[in-house]
Amino acid sequence: MRSLFRNISTLAGIVPAGVLRKQGAEMGQVGTLHDAWLLEEDGLTASFGTSSDTLPDADNVIDCEGGMLMPAFCDSHTHIVYAGCRDGEFIDKINGLSYAEIAARGGGILNSADLLHNTSEDELYRQAAERVDEMISKGTGAIEIKSGYGLNPEGEMKMLRVIDRIRQFSPAVVRSTFLGAHAVGRGYTHEGYVDEVCRMMPEASALADFVDVFCEEGFFTPADAARIMEAGKACGLLPKIHANQLHVSGGVQVGVEHGALSVDHLEETGPAEIEVLRGSGTMPTMLPGSSFFLRAPYGKAREFIEAGLGVALASDYNPGSSPSGDMRFVMALGCIRMRLTPEQAFNAVTLNGAYAMGISDSAGSITVGKRADFILTRPGWTLTKIPYLYQTPFIRSVFLLGQEYGTNN
Ligand code: NIG
Ligand code: FE
């Protein structure tokens, strides 16, 4: 089956095969072709060119009517499997309590764990699938999803099974992360819970791709993180880490030392963190939706890029610190609050997001042989307008593996 996308004003996000991430000055460059066509075959990009070429034959022709065609967003950090919501804490935050204060009172992540324990697996799946649907219709084609609201073997496995079910039924790419070490589960001592997380690893690794740890004061120390990441690696899981969200914690250093694919959050970093990331395979991943919602500092993305590093941006979609999976808003925050150029923000939410979930050899750019996961914009849109006119509907349709998914944008 071959579909021809014709009348594309700009084909944006063209990357040569083999380029798996962008760093430093490359972050400001987006490969484009104007007045273009693209041929999709069996779910993958088969070829593309400009309208001066002879157009290839196809079974199906999609007239893009002067819209822009770009890769779907790759959201490399989410917690979208959760039960209910935490709107009570929203009011607490308005009244002045901080994220850490709510957590210290037994709310926060533990609140979500209580809700999850009282929710059936089918209902949990139903709620999460609705969020996935919403994210796809807003342009996301690949999603990393973490466990971490189970906080005991039964709850964590329940979450990993729900993520696996999403992986099987969703047209989006889904990667699964075991985040048993998100908070110490009720009824455990700190040490006892770290032991429990390590004991869960073999069973979790049958369903997950990655292991993650919330390395933060009041949660898990760099030493805990090192132990848990090594236990994950022994079971074939690739490490990721929540680092430097609320404090300079040593989380970035321990993540890089243990070969983390990404270090995420990074609201609180200095020159030492930049230095340790240089030359590593680890993708710094910033979550501006969480900074926005918690009124926290934004990661210093520009400094990272000026130091030659790459940066990915992700939504962190979760009920406590970022209740939105809108990657276009993430891109806008990247530009407005972090002063990234639209091109830098674009690379951060596409190719570099794909790298941060280990799929940039098959997704995240317009490349022959990669998945045909696209956003087709309405006519007249440019890359700059997407974050600039940050609330105006811009998507005409989302395509995953070449199949039209639609939008509610
Ligand atoms: O990435 N910081 C830790 N984990 C999530 C928040 C989870 C929650 O509050 O439910 C985050 O921001
Ligand atoms: Fe997170």
GROMACS .gro file of C-alpha atoms and ligand atoms in nm:
model
  422
    1MET     CA    1   0.000   0.000   0.000
    2ARG     CA    2   0.145   0.335  -0.111
    3SER     CA    3   0.011   0.680  -0.020
    4LEU     CA    4   0.134   0.997  -0.185
    5PHE     CA    5   0.124   1.319   0.017
    6ARG     CA    6   0.127   1.602  -0.238
    7ASN     CA    7   0.100   1.981  -0.224
    8ILE     CA    8   0.314   2.006   0.091
    9SER     CA    9   0.422   2.368   0.148
   10THR     CA   10   0.716   2.263   0.368
   11LEU     CA   11   0.840   1.917   0.452
   12ALA     CA   12   1.016   1.983   0.785
   13GLY     CA   13   1.245   1.765   0.996
   14ILE     CA   14   1.439   1.587   0.722
   15VAL     CA   15   1.736   1.407   0.876
   16PRO     CA   16   1.985   1.180   0.699
   17ALA     CA   17   1.967   0.812   0.792
   18GLY     CA   18   2.207   0.729   1.075
   19VAL     CA   19   2.182   1.066   1.253
   20LEU     CA   20   2.032   0.967   1.588
   21ARG     CA   21   2.036   1.299   1.777
   22LYS     CA   22   2.123   1.667   1.740
   23GLN     CA   23   2.369   1.852   1.963
   24GLY     CA   24   2.506   2.205   1.995
   25ALA     CA   25   2.477   2.415   1.677
   26GLU     CA   26   2.295   2.132   1.496
   27MET     CA   27   2.003   2.190   1.732
   28GLY     CA   28   1.929   2.512   1.543
   29GLN     CA   29   1.908   2.340   1.206
   30VAL     CA   30   1.596   2.180   1.062
   31GLY     CA   31   1.616   2.006   0.726
   32THR     CA   32   1.335   2.130   0.500
   33LEU     CA   33   1.209   2.097   0.145
   34HIS     CA   34   0.957   2.341   0.001
   35ASP     CA   35   0.678   2.263  -0.243
   36ALA     CA   36   0.727   1.894  -0.170
   37TRP     CA   37   0.573   1.548  -0.192
   38LEU     CA   38   0.631   1.236   0.018
   39LEU     CA   39   0.558   0.873  -0.061
   40GLU     CA   40   0.463   0.640   0.224
   41GLU     CA   41   0.477   0.265   0.172
   42ASP     CA   42   0.366   0.003   0.423
   43GLY     CA   43   0.380   0.249   0.711
   44LEU     CA   44   0.726   0.387   0.635
   45THR     CA   45   0.862   0.684   0.444
   46ALA     CA   46   0.968   0.548   0.103
   47SER     CA   47   1.082   0.865  -0.076
   48PHE     CA   48   1.025   1.239  -0.099
   49GLY     CA   49   1.108   1.524  -0.333
   50THR     CA   50   0.987   1.853  -0.482
   51SER     CA   51   0.700   1.909  -0.719
   52SER     CA   52   0.936   1.963  -1.010
   53ASP     CA   53   0.994   1.583  -1.002
   54THR     CA   54   0.766   1.338  -1.177
   55LEU     CA   55   0.531   1.228  -0.900
   56PRO     CA   56   0.546   0.856  -0.814
   57ASP     CA   57   0.244   0.627  -0.856
   58ALA     CA   58   0.042   0.551  -0.544
   59ASP     CA   59  -0.276   0.369  -0.437
   60ASN     CA   60  -0.394   0.670  -0.246
   61VAL     CA   61  -0.329   1.045  -0.288
   62ILE     CA   62  -0.354   1.291   0.002
   63ASP     CA   63  -0.379   1.653  -0.107
   64CYS     CA   64  -0.204   1.848   0.171
   65GLU     CA   65  -0.347   2.175   0.032
   66GLY     CA   66  -0.037   2.375   0.122
   67GLY     CA   67  -0.005   2.243   0.477
   68MET     CA   68   0.330   2.164   0.639
   69LEU     CA   69   0.423   1.798   0.696
   70MET     CA   70   0.649   1.725   0.994
   71PRO     CA   71   0.734   1.428   1.218
   72ALA     CA   72   0.490   1.355   1.501
   73PHE     CA   73   0.612   1.457   1.847
   74CYS     CA   74   0.812   1.204   2.051
   75ASP     CA   75   0.726   1.244   2.421
   76SER     CA   76   1.003   1.068   2.612
   77HIS     CA   77   0.881   1.122   2.972
   78THR     CA   78   0.525   1.063   3.094
   79HIS     CA   79   0.337   0.913   3.387
   80ILE     CA   80   0.000   0.876   3.212
   81VAL     CA   81  -0.110   0.555   3.386
   82TYR     CA   82  -0.274   0.694   3.698
   83ALA     CA   83  -0.615   0.680   3.860
   84GLY     CA   84  -0.840   0.981   3.900
   85CYS     CA   85  -0.664   1.311   3.958
   86ARG     CA   86  -0.521   1.529   4.237
   87ASP     CA   87  -0.735   1.840   4.210
   88GLY     CA   88  -0.735   1.881   4.590
   89GLU     CA   89  -0.358   1.932   4.578
   90PHE     CA   90  -0.407   2.184   4.300
   91ILE     CA   91  -0.597   2.397   4.551
   92ASP     CA   92  -0.328   2.332   4.817
   93LYS     CA   93  -0.067   2.462   4.574
   94ILE     CA   94  -0.273   2.773   4.498
   95ASN     CA   95  -0.291   2.830   4.874
   96GLY     CA   96   0.087   2.817   4.904
   97LEU     CA   97   0.198   2.459   4.973
   98SER     CA   98   0.498   2.343   4.771
   99TYR     CA   99   0.529   2.011   4.585
  100ALA     CA  100   0.775   1.889   4.853
  101GLU     CA  101   0.546   1.997   5.140
  102ILE     CA  102   0.248   1.813   4.990
  103ALA     CA  103   0.465   1.501   4.948
  104ALA     CA  104   0.598   1.527   5.306
  105ARG     CA  105   0.238   1.529   5.437
  106GLY     CA  106   0.177   1.191   5.267
  107GLY     CA  107   0.005   1.343   4.963
  108GLY     CA  108   0.155   1.364   4.617
  109ILE     CA  109   0.279   1.038   4.469
  110LEU     CA  110   0.149   0.838   4.771
  111ASN     CA  111  -0.195   0.989   4.715
  112SER     CA  112  -0.189   0.859   4.355
  113ALA     CA  113  -0.071   0.519   4.483
  114ASP     CA  114  -0.373   0.495   4.716
  115LEU     CA  115  -0.607   0.584   4.429
  116LEU     CA  116  -0.439   0.329   4.202
  117HIS     CA  117  -0.472   0.048   4.457
  118ASN     CA  118  -0.848   0.112   4.468
  119THR     CA  119  -0.890   0.110   4.089
  120SER     CA  120  -0.931  -0.202   3.875
  121GLU     CA  121  -0.681  -0.279   3.603
  122ASP     CA  122  -0.949  -0.239   3.334
  123GLU     CA  123  -1.050   0.102   3.464
  124LEU     CA  124  -0.685   0.209   3.488
  125TYR     CA  125  -0.638   0.105   3.125
  126ARG     CA  126  -0.953   0.291   3.020
  127GLN     CA  127  -0.835   0.615   3.182
  128ALA     CA  128  -0.482   0.587   3.041
  129ALA     CA  129  -0.604   0.496   2.691
  130GLU     CA  130  -0.815   0.811   2.691
  131ARG     CA  131  -0.502   1.016   2.768
  132VAL     CA  132  -0.310   0.841   2.489
  133ASP     CA  133  -0.592   0.925   2.250
  134GLU     CA  134  -0.582   1.289   2.353
  135MET     CA  135  -0.204   1.301   2.310
  136ILE     CA  136  -0.212   1.147   1.963
  137SER     CA  137  -0.479   1.388   1.848
  138LYS     CA  138  -0.249   1.670   1.962
  139GLY     CA  139   0.032   1.534   1.746
  140THR     CA  140   0.225   1.284   1.958
  141GLY     CA  141   0.333   0.964   1.785
  142ALA     CA  142   0.566   0.807   2.042
  143ILE     CA  143   0.520   0.794   2.419
  144GLU     CA  144   0.736   0.669   2.704
  145ILE     CA  145   0.519   0.567   3.002
  146LYS     CA  146   0.644   0.505   3.356
  147SER     CA  147   0.514   0.292   3.639
  148GLY     CA  148   0.564   0.439   3.987
  149TYR     CA  149   0.219   0.474   4.143
  150GLY     CA  150   0.204   0.109   4.250
  151LEU     CA  151   0.487   0.122   4.505
  152ASN     CA  152   0.458  -0.247   4.593
  153PRO     CA  153   0.503  -0.556   4.376
  154GLU     CA  154   0.133  -0.599   4.304
  155GLY     CA  155   0.072  -0.232   4.217
  156GLU     CA  156   0.383  -0.191   4.007
  157MET     CA  157   0.311  -0.503   3.801
  158LYS     CA  158  -0.047  -0.388   3.755
  159MET     CA  159   0.085  -0.063   3.605
  160LEU     CA  160   0.338  -0.239   3.381
  161ARG     CA  161   0.063  -0.468   3.249
  162VAL     CA  162  -0.153  -0.164   3.169
  163ILE     CA  163   0.139  -0.001   2.984
  164ASP     CA  164   0.190  -0.325   2.793
  165ARG     CA  165  -0.176  -0.331   2.694
  166ILE     CA  166  -0.145   0.026   2.565
  167ARG     CA  167   0.163  -0.081   2.371
  168GLN     CA  168  -0.035  -0.361   2.206
  169PHE     CA  169  -0.345  -0.160   2.118
  170SER     CA  170  -0.216   0.189   2.048
  171PRO     CA  171  -0.106   0.297   1.701
  172ALA     CA  172   0.164   0.510   1.871
  173VAL     CA  173   0.508   0.377   1.965
  174VAL     CA  174   0.506   0.299   2.339
  175ARG     CA  175   0.814   0.246   2.556
  176SER     CA  176   0.776   0.122   2.912
  177THR     CA  177   0.973   0.228   3.219
  178PHE     CA  178   0.985   0.061   3.561
  179LEU     CA  179   0.985   0.347   3.813
  180GLY     CA  180   0.931   0.142   4.129
  181ALA     CA  181   1.163   0.392   4.301
  182HIS     CA  182   0.926   0.687   4.266
  183ALA     CA  183   0.855   0.716   4.641
  184VAL     CA  184   0.890   0.478   4.935
  185GLY     CA  185   0.572   0.270   4.938
  186ARG     CA  186   0.348   0.281   5.246
  187GLY     CA  187   0.442   0.025   5.509
  188TYR     CA  188   0.810   0.001   5.408
  189THR     CA  189   1.124   0.145   5.563
  190HIS     CA  190   1.345   0.332   5.318
  191GLU     CA  191   1.606   0.054   5.302
  192GLY     CA  192   1.339  -0.213   5.295
  193TYR     CA  193   1.174  -0.049   4.997
  194VAL     CA  194   1.499  -0.012   4.800
  195ASP     CA  195   1.553  -0.387   4.859
  196GLU     CA  196   1.198  -0.452   4.739
  197VAL     CA  197   1.251  -0.251   4.419
  198CYS     CA  198   1.563  -0.456   4.344
  199ARG     CA  199   1.369  -0.778   4.412
  200MET     CA  200   1.096  -0.666   4.168
  201MET     CA  201   1.348  -0.613   3.888
  202PRO     CA  202   1.343  -0.957   3.717
  203GLU     CA  203   0.962  -0.960   3.694
  204ALA     CA  204   0.945  -0.594   3.589
  205SER     CA  205   1.209  -0.645   3.321
  206ALA     CA  206   0.984  -0.891   3.141
  207LEU     CA  207   0.755  -0.596   3.054
  208ALA     CA  208   0.971  -0.281   3.077
  209ASP     CA  209   1.244  -0.133   2.855
  210PHE     CA  210   1.392   0.109   3.109
  211VAL     CA  211   1.451   0.147   3.483
  212ASP     CA  212   1.409   0.492   3.640
  213VAL     CA  213   1.464   0.642   3.989
  214PHE     CA  214   1.336   0.966   4.144
  215CYS     CA  215   1.671   1.088   4.282
  216GLU     CA  216   1.579   1.377   4.512
  217GLU     CA  217   1.593   1.487   4.876
  218GLY     CA  218   1.311   1.310   5.059
  219PHE     CA  219   1.289   1.040   4.789
  220PHE     CA  220   1.597   0.840   4.678
  221THR     CA  221   1.968   0.918   4.719
  222PRO     CA  222   2.235   0.893   4.448
  223ALA     CA  223   2.356   0.575   4.622
  224ASP     CA  224   2.005   0.423   4.605
  225ALA     CA  225   1.986   0.528   4.239
  226ALA     CA  226   2.320   0.364   4.159
  227ARG     CA  227   2.210   0.039   4.321
  228ILE     CA  228   1.871   0.036   4.146
  229MET     CA  229   2.014   0.128   3.805
  230GLU     CA  230   2.271  -0.152   3.834
  231ALA     CA  231   2.001  -0.400   3.937
  232GLY     CA  232   1.802  -0.290   3.630
  233LYS     CA  233   2.101  -0.326   3.400
  234ALA     CA  234   2.162  -0.678   3.531
  235CYS     CA  235   1.810  -0.761   3.407
  236GLY     CA  236   1.860  -0.594   3.069
  237LEU     CA  237   1.691  -0.260   3.147
  238LEU     CA  238   1.849   0.065   3.031
  239PRO     CA  239   1.866   0.332   3.305
  240LYS     CA  240   1.697   0.672   3.311
  241ILE     CA  241   1.685   0.906   3.610
  242HIS     CA  242   1.475   1.190   3.753
  243ALA     CA  243   1.755   1.427   3.853
  244ASN     CA  244   1.796   1.779   3.992
  245GLN     CA  245   1.426   1.868   3.995
  246LEU     CA  246   1.417   2.041   4.333
  247HIS     CA  247   1.785   2.041   4.439
  248VAL     CA  248   2.135   1.995   4.302
  249SER     CA  249   2.145   1.632   4.402
  250GLY     CA  250   2.429   1.454   4.223
  251GLY     CA  251   2.162   1.277   4.018
  252VAL     CA  252   2.306   1.384   3.683
  253GLN     CA  253   2.652   1.256   3.777
  254VAL     CA  254   2.524   0.920   3.898
  255GLY     CA  255   2.303   0.888   3.589
  256VAL     CA  256   2.589   0.950   3.346
  257GLU     CA  257   2.823   0.726   3.545
  258HIS     CA  258   2.579   0.437   3.517
  259GLY     CA  259   2.510   0.489   3.147
  260ALA     CA  260   2.162   0.646   3.168
  261LEU     CA  261   2.003   0.701   2.828
  262SER     CA  262   1.853   1.024   2.962
  263VAL     CA  263   1.871   1.242   3.272
  264ASP     CA  264   1.539   1.419   3.320
  265HIS     CA  265   1.408   1.739   3.486
  266LEU     CA  266   1.735   1.937   3.542
  267GLU     CA  267   1.566   2.246   3.684
  268GLU     CA  268   1.862   2.287   3.924
  269THR     CA  269   2.194   2.250   3.745
  270GLY     CA  270   2.528   2.428   3.716
  271PRO     CA  271   2.852   2.399   3.519
  272ALA     CA  272   2.940   2.064   3.684
  273GLU     CA  273   2.631   1.897   3.537
  274ILE     CA  274   2.706   2.035   3.189
  275GLU     CA  275   3.064   1.916   3.217
  276VAL     CA  276   2.976   1.560   3.312
  277LEU     CA  277   2.723   1.532   3.026
  278ARG     CA  278   2.974   1.643   2.763
  279GLY     CA  279   3.093   1.352   2.553
  280SER     CA  280   2.840   1.112   2.705
  281GLY     CA  281   2.559   0.923   2.529
  282THR     CA  282   2.308   1.060   2.782
  283MET     CA  283   2.033   1.296   2.661
  284PRO     CA  284   1.953   1.586   2.896
  285THR     CA  285   1.574   1.602   2.901
  286MET     CA  286   1.389   1.905   3.036
  287LEU     CA  287   1.023   1.919   3.135
  288PRO     CA  288   0.902   2.278   3.109
  289GLY     CA  289   0.539   2.181   3.172
  290SER     CA  290   0.642   2.082   3.524
  291SER     CA  291   0.831   2.410   3.579
  292PHE     CA  292   0.522   2.598   3.459
  293PHE     CA  293   0.278   2.409   3.681
  294LEU     CA  294   0.497   2.414   3.995
  295ARG     CA  295   0.622   2.772   3.942
  296ALA     CA  296   0.973   2.625   3.946
  297PRO     CA  297   1.283   2.737   3.757
  298TYR     CA  298   1.315   2.630   3.395
  299GLY     CA  299   1.610   2.416   3.287
  300LYS     CA  300   1.899   2.610   3.133
  301ALA     CA  301   1.850   2.462   2.788
  302ARG     CA  302   2.030   2.740   2.605
  303GLU     CA  303   2.342   2.704   2.820
  304PHE     CA  304   2.340   2.330   2.756
  305ILE     CA  305   2.315   2.384   2.380
  306GLU     CA  306   2.581   2.657   2.382
  307ALA     CA  307   2.808   2.407   2.561
  308GLY     CA  308   2.763   2.170   2.265
  309LEU     CA  309   2.501   1.941   2.421
  310GLY     CA  310   2.171   1.820   2.284
  311VAL     CA  311   1.846   1.873   2.473
  312ALA     CA  312   1.514   1.689   2.457
  313LEU     CA  313   1.188   1.836   2.585
  314ALA     CA  314   0.906   1.614   2.714
  315SER     CA  315   0.565   1.668   2.875
  316ASP     CA  316   0.607   1.479   3.208
  317TYR     CA  317   0.226   1.431   3.183
  318ASN     CA  318   0.124   1.332   3.539
  319PRO     CA  319  -0.140   1.433   3.796
  320GLY     CA  320   0.096   1.613   4.039
  321SER     CA  321   0.345   1.829   3.855
  322SER     CA  322   0.235   1.847   3.492
  323PRO     CA  323  -0.125   1.757   3.414
  324SER     CA  324  -0.092   1.806   3.037
  325GLY     CA  325   0.049   1.602   2.750
  326ASP     CA  326   0.034   1.883   2.498
  327MET     CA  327   0.374   1.878   2.325
  328ARG     CA  328   0.296   2.189   2.125
  329PHE     CA  329   0.261   2.375   2.457
  330VAL     CA  330   0.591   2.218   2.569
  331MET     CA  331   0.750   2.353   2.252
  332ALA     CA  332   0.599   2.696   2.322
  333LEU     CA  333   0.733   2.696   2.680
  334GLY     CA  334   1.072   2.594   2.538
  335CYS     CA  335   1.069   2.906   2.321
  336ILE     CA  336   0.892   3.153   2.551
  337ARG     CA  337   1.038   3.060   2.891
  338MET     CA  338   1.365   2.885   2.797
  339ARG     CA  339   1.447   3.108   2.500
  340LEU     CA  340   1.502   2.824   2.258
  341THR     CA  341   1.458   2.909   1.892
  342PRO     CA  342   1.163   2.736   1.725
  343GLU     CA  343   1.415   2.516   1.539
  344GLN     CA  344   1.588   2.412   1.866
  345ALA     CA  345   1.253   2.341   2.030
  346PHE     CA  346   1.140   2.143   1.724
  347ASN     CA  347   1.448   1.916   1.737
  348ALA     CA  348   1.400   1.879   2.114
  349VAL     CA  349   1.044   1.743   2.075
  350THR     CA  350   1.111   1.521   1.772
  351LEU     CA  351   1.450   1.359   1.701
  352ASN     CA  352   1.602   1.417   2.046
  353GLY     CA  353   1.285   1.295   2.218
  354ALA     CA  354   1.308   0.981   2.007
  355TYR     CA  355   1.674   0.940   2.108
  356ALA     CA  356   1.579   0.973   2.477
  357MET     CA  357   1.352   0.670   2.440
  358GLY     CA  358   1.587   0.469   2.221
  359ILE     CA  359   1.383   0.485   1.900
  360SER     CA  360   1.558   0.750   1.693
  361ASP     CA  361   1.669   0.487   1.441
  362SER     CA  362   1.303   0.436   1.345
  363ALA     CA  363   1.112   0.753   1.444
  364GLY     CA  364   1.145   1.126   1.514
  365SER     CA  365   1.231   1.261   1.167
  366ILE     CA  366   1.150   1.255   0.798
  367THR     CA  367   1.395   0.989   0.686
  368VAL     CA  368   1.358   0.715   0.425
  369GLY     CA  369   1.288   0.388   0.608
  370LYS     CA  370   1.154   0.548   0.928
  371ARG     CA  371   0.794   0.525   1.049
  372ALA     CA  372   0.553   0.748   0.861
  373ASP     CA  373   0.429   0.926   1.177
  374PHE     CA  374   0.337   1.280   1.078
  375ILE     CA  375   0.157   1.596   1.170
  376LEU     CA  376  -0.007   1.758   0.870
  377THR     CA  377  -0.078   2.121   0.952
  378ARG     CA  378  -0.355   2.339   0.821
  379PRO     CA  379  -0.253   2.560   0.527
  380GLY     CA  380  -0.034   2.864   0.603
  381TRP     CA  381   0.148   2.727   0.910
  382THR     CA  382   0.524   2.754   0.953
  383LEU     CA  383   0.755   2.607   1.212
  384THR     CA  384   0.777   2.942   1.393
  385LYS     CA  385   0.402   2.990   1.411
  386ILE     CA  386   0.351   2.661   1.599
  387PRO     CA  387   0.500   2.788   1.930
  388TYR     CA  388   0.418   3.155   1.857
  389LEU     CA  389   0.041   3.116   1.801
  390TYR     CA  390   0.053   2.865   2.081
  391GLN     CA  391  -0.318   2.813   2.125
  392THR     CA  392  -0.451   2.844   1.771
  393PRO     CA  393  -0.550   2.505   1.627
  394PHE     CA  394  -0.280   2.411   1.375
  395ILE     CA  395  -0.319   2.040   1.304
  396ARG     CA  396  -0.527   1.923   1.009
  397SER     CA  397  -0.453   1.557   1.071
  398VAL     CA  398  -0.217   1.318   1.246
  399PHE     CA  399  -0.085   1.011   1.058
  400LEU     CA  400   0.067   0.710   1.234
  401LEU     CA  401   0.235   0.446   1.018
  402GLY     CA  402   0.079   0.636   0.728
  403GLN     CA  403  -0.276   0.588   0.856
  404GLU     CA  404  -0.487   0.896   0.923
  405TYR     CA  405  -0.573   0.931   1.290
  406GLY     CA  406  -0.747   1.271   1.287
  407THR     CA  407  -0.727   1.544   1.550
  408ASN     CA  408  -0.939   1.731   1.797
  409ASN     CA  409  -0.694   2.020   1.792
  410NIG     O1  410   0.840   1.388   3.708
  410NIG     N1  411   0.911   1.416   4.021
  410NIG     C1  412   0.868   1.303   4.029
  410NIG     N2  413   0.776   1.249   3.949
  410NIG     C2  414   0.685   1.325   3.868
  410NIG     C3  415   0.570   1.377   3.949
  410NIG     C4  416   0.483   1.269   3.992
  410NIG     C5  417   0.366   1.311   4.073
  410NIG     O2  418   0.367   1.414   4.141
  410NIG     O3  419   0.269   1.235   4.068
  410NIG     C6  420   0.759   1.429   3.790
  410NIG     O4  421   0.740   1.550   3.805
  411FE      FE  422   0.854   1.244   3.588
   0.00000   0.00000   0.00000
